[in-house]
């Protein structure tokens, strides 16, 4: 019997997850559980690299994210679900990697420069922020992950992870295998205002939204802006509602809209109602599971503690090999 390949990925706890996170990452993570040995963790130290000055919401964010994960179908019986800050082993490997990582490697990571320019309300000239990818390399390599499911923005971090692993191997002998990215291809989800769904735009449909709130948001959603009256013809190709329907509604309905909307044969309200029918059905099991978990906060904590204990066994073993290789 061949051993299952190992998958590892992490997510920063920065608030409630929305439909874009579900379609972009979580759905994929859930599918991978069936085929791989999966390790998924809450990257709370990574969240600190930008949120260090105010950690008052940290515990709430962590707890809510685990609820979102579990309600979206991540299964603690199939995957190891854990919390980075419960694994000091990651920090030890991070410090060892920091000894061998040349500074210019970090300074030229594109996300480093981009975030420096984008985020102006916080001081990011910190040691931790520059070292973000070194910590990520430790997260990945300590589990000898074969595959790392990530979005395209994370590819430079993965490349750096491989470079750090190779440099380590060249100094101290073959310890780390080369992890491969699993690029998640997913449709870009528009938010209710037509821009990309994103917390900072305040245009999200959240997994934690009630059916009433989802209904309200969808009914108020932007469609083709040129279509002001019911009798105006519309263009599905630029309509965010149509994009969502292509994901959630059946093919026949989308074909129908594609034919009728440009002739004003169907109105936006009809189309919204159709989206709601499918979207609410899709979210129903997630919301049911969510209610169950909210009633049981202790169980949520226990799942993360148990997952962290499992991860610790693997991380310790690897750290032992690293220290042996380095003659520590
Ligand atoms: N940097 C990742 C993100 O922001 C989160 C992360 C931290 C991660 N460590 C990781 C992802 C290890 C994959 C593997 O999305």
XYZ file of C-alpha atoms and ligand atoms in Angstrom:
343
model
C 0.000 0.000 0.000
C 1.435 3.353 -0.936
C 1.429 6.009 1.716
C -0.944 8.894 1.204
C 0.700 12.125 0.098
C 0.596 14.931 2.616
C -1.157 18.253 2.101
C -0.643 21.285 4.316
C -2.131 24.746 4.309
C -2.816 27.598 6.680
C -5.133 30.558 6.950
C -4.786 33.738 8.960
C -7.568 34.365 11.454
C -8.723 37.807 10.422
C -12.486 37.656 10.775
C -15.521 35.816 9.505
C -15.140 33.881 6.266
C -17.188 34.799 3.228
C -18.402 32.984 0.154
C -15.229 33.923 -1.725
C -13.117 32.150 0.921
C -15.435 29.171 0.714
C -15.235 28.803 -3.053
C -11.578 29.804 -3.206
C -10.012 27.735 -0.458
C -12.290 25.833 1.871
C -14.161 23.842 -0.743
C -10.860 22.735 -2.165
C -9.463 21.846 1.273
C -12.562 19.781 1.927
C -12.176 17.848 -1.315
C -8.500 17.165 -0.657
C -9.417 15.472 2.644
C -10.736 12.470 0.730
C -7.487 11.736 -1.036
C -4.631 13.071 1.064
C -3.361 13.217 4.589
C -4.288 16.831 5.298
C -2.925 19.305 7.829
C -4.783 22.597 8.064
C -3.843 25.222 10.574
C -4.785 28.602 11.947
C -1.849 30.888 11.200
C -2.266 33.119 14.238
C 1.406 34.070 14.410
C 1.220 35.159 10.795
C -1.747 37.332 11.692
C 0.464 39.009 14.291
C 2.922 40.166 11.632
C 0.437 42.873 10.654
C -1.990 42.942 13.619
C 0.494 42.956 16.473
C -0.595 46.181 18.125
C -4.171 45.111 18.829
C -4.784 41.474 19.640
C -8.047 42.019 21.496
C -10.070 40.139 18.859
C -7.571 37.345 18.288
C -9.349 34.643 20.293
C -12.719 35.495 18.812
C -11.283 35.376 15.297
C -9.608 32.024 15.916
C -12.749 30.526 17.396
C -14.966 31.856 14.612
C -12.648 30.622 11.939
C -12.682 27.102 13.317
C -16.471 27.244 13.339
C -16.427 28.377 9.715
C -14.029 25.561 8.809
C -16.029 22.861 10.512
C -19.355 24.064 9.195
C -17.906 24.142 5.672
C -17.071 20.461 6.016
C -13.500 20.224 7.250
C -13.599 17.059 9.292
C -11.335 16.512 12.308
C -11.613 12.758 11.733
C -10.088 13.132 8.301
C -7.749 16.115 8.668
C -5.486 17.396 11.379
C -6.855 20.826 12.291
C -4.529 22.806 14.514
C -3.344 26.157 15.759
C 0.133 27.415 14.904
C 0.693 29.117 18.270
C 0.205 25.787 20.039
C 3.239 24.444 18.171
C 6.432 26.102 19.471
C 8.289 23.664 17.183
C 7.420 25.955 14.244
C 9.128 28.828 16.060
C 12.269 26.801 16.711
C 12.539 25.833 13.061
C 11.871 29.457 12.132
C 14.824 30.599 14.232
C 17.088 27.972 12.681
C 15.967 28.975 9.175
C 16.547 32.630 10.039
C 20.245 31.816 10.468
C 20.607 30.599 6.890
C 18.194 32.865 5.002
C 19.946 35.721 3.192
C 18.215 39.061 3.785
C 18.005 39.944 0.075
C 15.855 36.838 -0.475
C 13.306 38.342 1.887
C 13.546 41.890 0.642
C 12.729 40.866 -2.904
C 9.594 38.873 -2.095
C 6.907 40.716 -4.107
C 4.258 40.501 -1.362
C 6.647 42.212 1.024
C 7.014 45.305 -1.110
C 3.349 45.348 -2.096
C 2.054 45.190 1.453
C 4.569 47.780 2.572
C 3.121 50.139 -0.001
C -0.541 49.220 0.531
C -0.737 49.219 4.299
C -0.107 52.691 5.621
C -1.945 52.730 8.924
C 0.533 50.408 10.676
C 4.272 50.253 11.066
C 5.460 47.227 9.100
C 9.162 47.895 9.505
C 9.352 45.014 11.930
C 11.536 41.975 12.071
C 8.496 39.681 12.144
C 6.954 41.128 9.023
C 10.114 40.751 6.967
C 10.461 37.205 8.282
C 6.890 36.244 7.368
C 7.986 33.831 4.607
C 10.632 32.237 6.838
C 7.909 31.338 9.296
C 5.801 30.021 6.449
C 8.733 27.887 5.275
C 8.958 26.418 8.773
C 5.191 25.691 8.766
C 5.483 23.776 5.534
C 8.794 21.991 5.867
C 8.305 20.796 9.437
C 5.529 18.499 8.127
C 7.429 17.468 4.989
C 4.358 18.527 3.039
C 4.141 17.170 -0.502
C 1.514 19.659 -1.609
C 0.507 23.112 -0.465
C -2.875 24.312 -1.767
C -2.638 28.083 -2.129
C -3.822 30.955 -4.265
C -1.553 32.460 -6.865
C -0.490 35.296 -4.508
C 1.289 32.762 -2.296
C 3.550 31.302 -5.001
C 6.544 33.515 -4.139
C 6.339 32.301 -0.534
C 6.346 28.722 -1.696
C 9.302 29.322 -3.967
C 11.199 30.813 -1.042
C 10.244 27.822 1.094
C 11.860 25.537 -1.442
C 14.959 27.697 -1.617
C 15.334 27.666 2.146
C 14.870 23.887 2.207
C 17.498 23.383 -0.486
C 19.956 25.688 1.229
C 19.479 23.783 4.464
C 20.031 20.485 2.646
C 23.173 21.793 0.982
C 24.700 22.683 4.371
C 23.550 19.855 6.596
C 22.491 16.957 4.359
C 19.195 15.886 2.801
C 16.489 16.562 5.355
C 13.707 18.396 3.545
C 11.800 17.290 0.449
C 10.604 19.857 -2.111
C 6.970 20.848 -1.508
C 4.816 21.572 -4.561
C 2.089 24.186 -4.800
C -1.422 23.016 -5.623
C -2.761 26.054 -7.392
C -6.403 26.492 -6.619
C -8.248 27.485 -9.762
C -11.489 29.126 -8.854
C -13.888 31.626 -10.311
C -13.370 35.132 -8.926
C -16.443 35.803 -6.875
C -17.976 39.251 -7.205
C -19.354 40.912 -4.095
C -22.741 42.615 -3.865
C -21.341 45.832 -5.359
C -19.790 44.084 -8.352
C -16.191 44.420 -7.151
C -14.231 41.396 -5.996
C -15.744 39.990 -2.785
C -13.542 41.294 -0.009
C -13.950 42.219 3.618
C -12.378 45.605 3.041
C -15.061 46.503 0.478
C -17.916 45.605 2.785
C -19.611 43.656 -0.034
C -19.475 40.100 1.313
C -21.907 37.282 1.767
C -20.686 35.543 4.922
C -21.027 31.885 5.826
C -22.384 33.159 9.132
C -25.077 35.361 7.546
C -28.645 34.288 8.275
C -30.870 33.382 5.305
C -32.696 36.682 5.913
C -29.494 38.651 5.715
C -28.345 36.806 2.569
C -31.739 37.511 1.001
C -31.514 41.198 1.842
C -28.007 41.508 0.443
C -28.799 39.646 -2.769
C -31.978 41.638 -3.379
C -29.946 44.845 -3.043
C -27.134 43.548 -5.213
C -25.784 45.526 -8.160
C -26.549 44.160 -11.650
C -25.705 45.561 -15.083
C -25.588 49.291 -14.198
C -26.936 50.247 -17.639
C -30.111 48.330 -16.918
C -32.136 50.893 -14.969
C -35.684 49.814 -15.781
C -37.240 46.414 -16.204
C -37.735 47.190 -19.912
C -34.045 48.037 -20.487
C -32.012 45.262 -22.087
C -29.158 43.926 -19.934
C -25.768 42.409 -20.538
C -25.116 39.231 -18.516
C -21.412 39.298 -19.369
C -20.810 42.299 -17.137
C -23.448 41.432 -14.517
C -22.166 40.258 -11.112
C -25.482 38.543 -10.448
C -24.973 36.459 -13.550
C -21.474 35.495 -12.372
C -22.916 34.190 -9.116
C -25.667 32.342 -10.936
C -23.084 30.638 -13.108
C -21.654 29.160 -9.936
C -24.800 28.344 -8.013
C -27.711 28.039 -10.477
C -28.188 25.198 -12.955
C -26.896 25.522 -16.499
C -30.408 25.733 -17.984
C -31.222 28.799 -15.943
C -28.011 30.545 -16.986
C -28.718 29.753 -20.635
C -32.209 31.146 -20.167
C -30.843 34.378 -18.659
C -28.218 34.671 -21.348
C -30.981 34.529 -23.983
C -33.643 36.603 -22.267
C -31.790 39.341 -20.359
C -30.443 41.096 -23.488
C -34.057 41.260 -24.760
C -35.405 42.406 -21.374
C -37.323 39.129 -21.391
C -36.467 38.537 -17.750
C -35.954 41.014 -14.916
C -33.154 41.260 -12.380
C -35.565 40.492 -9.549
C -36.537 37.161 -11.126
C -32.882 36.344 -11.534
C -32.103 37.291 -7.926
C -34.880 35.066 -6.662
C -33.496 32.188 -8.663
C -29.998 32.766 -7.275
C -31.384 32.870 -3.739
C -33.161 29.575 -4.182
C -29.902 27.793 -5.039
C -27.613 29.790 -2.800
C -29.756 29.287 0.303
C -30.030 25.564 -0.393
C -26.266 25.408 -0.748
C -25.700 27.273 2.509
C -28.342 25.410 4.507
C -26.190 22.494 5.724
C -23.370 24.923 6.527
C -25.683 27.101 8.594
C -27.204 24.117 10.385
C -23.791 22.839 11.336
C -22.824 26.309 12.456
C -25.742 26.540 14.884
C -24.767 23.217 16.374
C -21.167 24.366 16.893
C -22.100 27.721 18.367
C -24.126 25.898 20.989
C -21.031 23.910 21.844
C -17.953 26.145 22.149
C -16.068 23.641 24.276
C -16.206 21.048 21.537
C -14.669 23.521 19.081
C -11.763 24.191 21.432
C -11.271 20.474 22.022
C -11.031 19.790 18.298
C -8.238 22.334 17.916
C -6.396 21.136 21.005
C -6.582 17.508 19.869
C -5.435 18.435 16.352
C -2.542 20.441 17.784
C -1.488 17.449 19.883
C -1.445 15.251 16.765
C 0.535 17.808 14.787
C 3.012 18.118 17.652
C 4.042 14.474 17.318
C 5.003 14.975 13.675
C 6.606 18.383 14.237
C 8.717 17.163 17.169
C 10.004 14.206 15.251
C 11.066 16.396 12.360
C 12.631 18.986 14.611
C 14.672 16.194 16.188
C 16.015 15.251 12.764
C 16.826 18.887 12.004
C 18.746 19.336 15.232
C 20.572 16.096 14.642
C 21.564 17.229 11.142
C 22.799 20.556 12.569
C 24.662 18.847 15.389
C 22.718 20.703 18.042
N 0.526 33.115 4.051
C -0.694 32.371 3.975
C -1.837 33.305 3.609
O -1.854 34.449 4.016
C -1.020 31.665 5.274
C -0.002 30.652 5.607
C 0.876 30.676 6.650
C 0.252 29.449 4.895
N 1.646 29.560 6.650
C 1.299 28.784 5.595
C -0.309 28.857 3.759
C 1.815 27.550 5.154
C 0.211 27.637 3.315
C 1.258 26.999 4.009
O -2.743 32.881 2.930
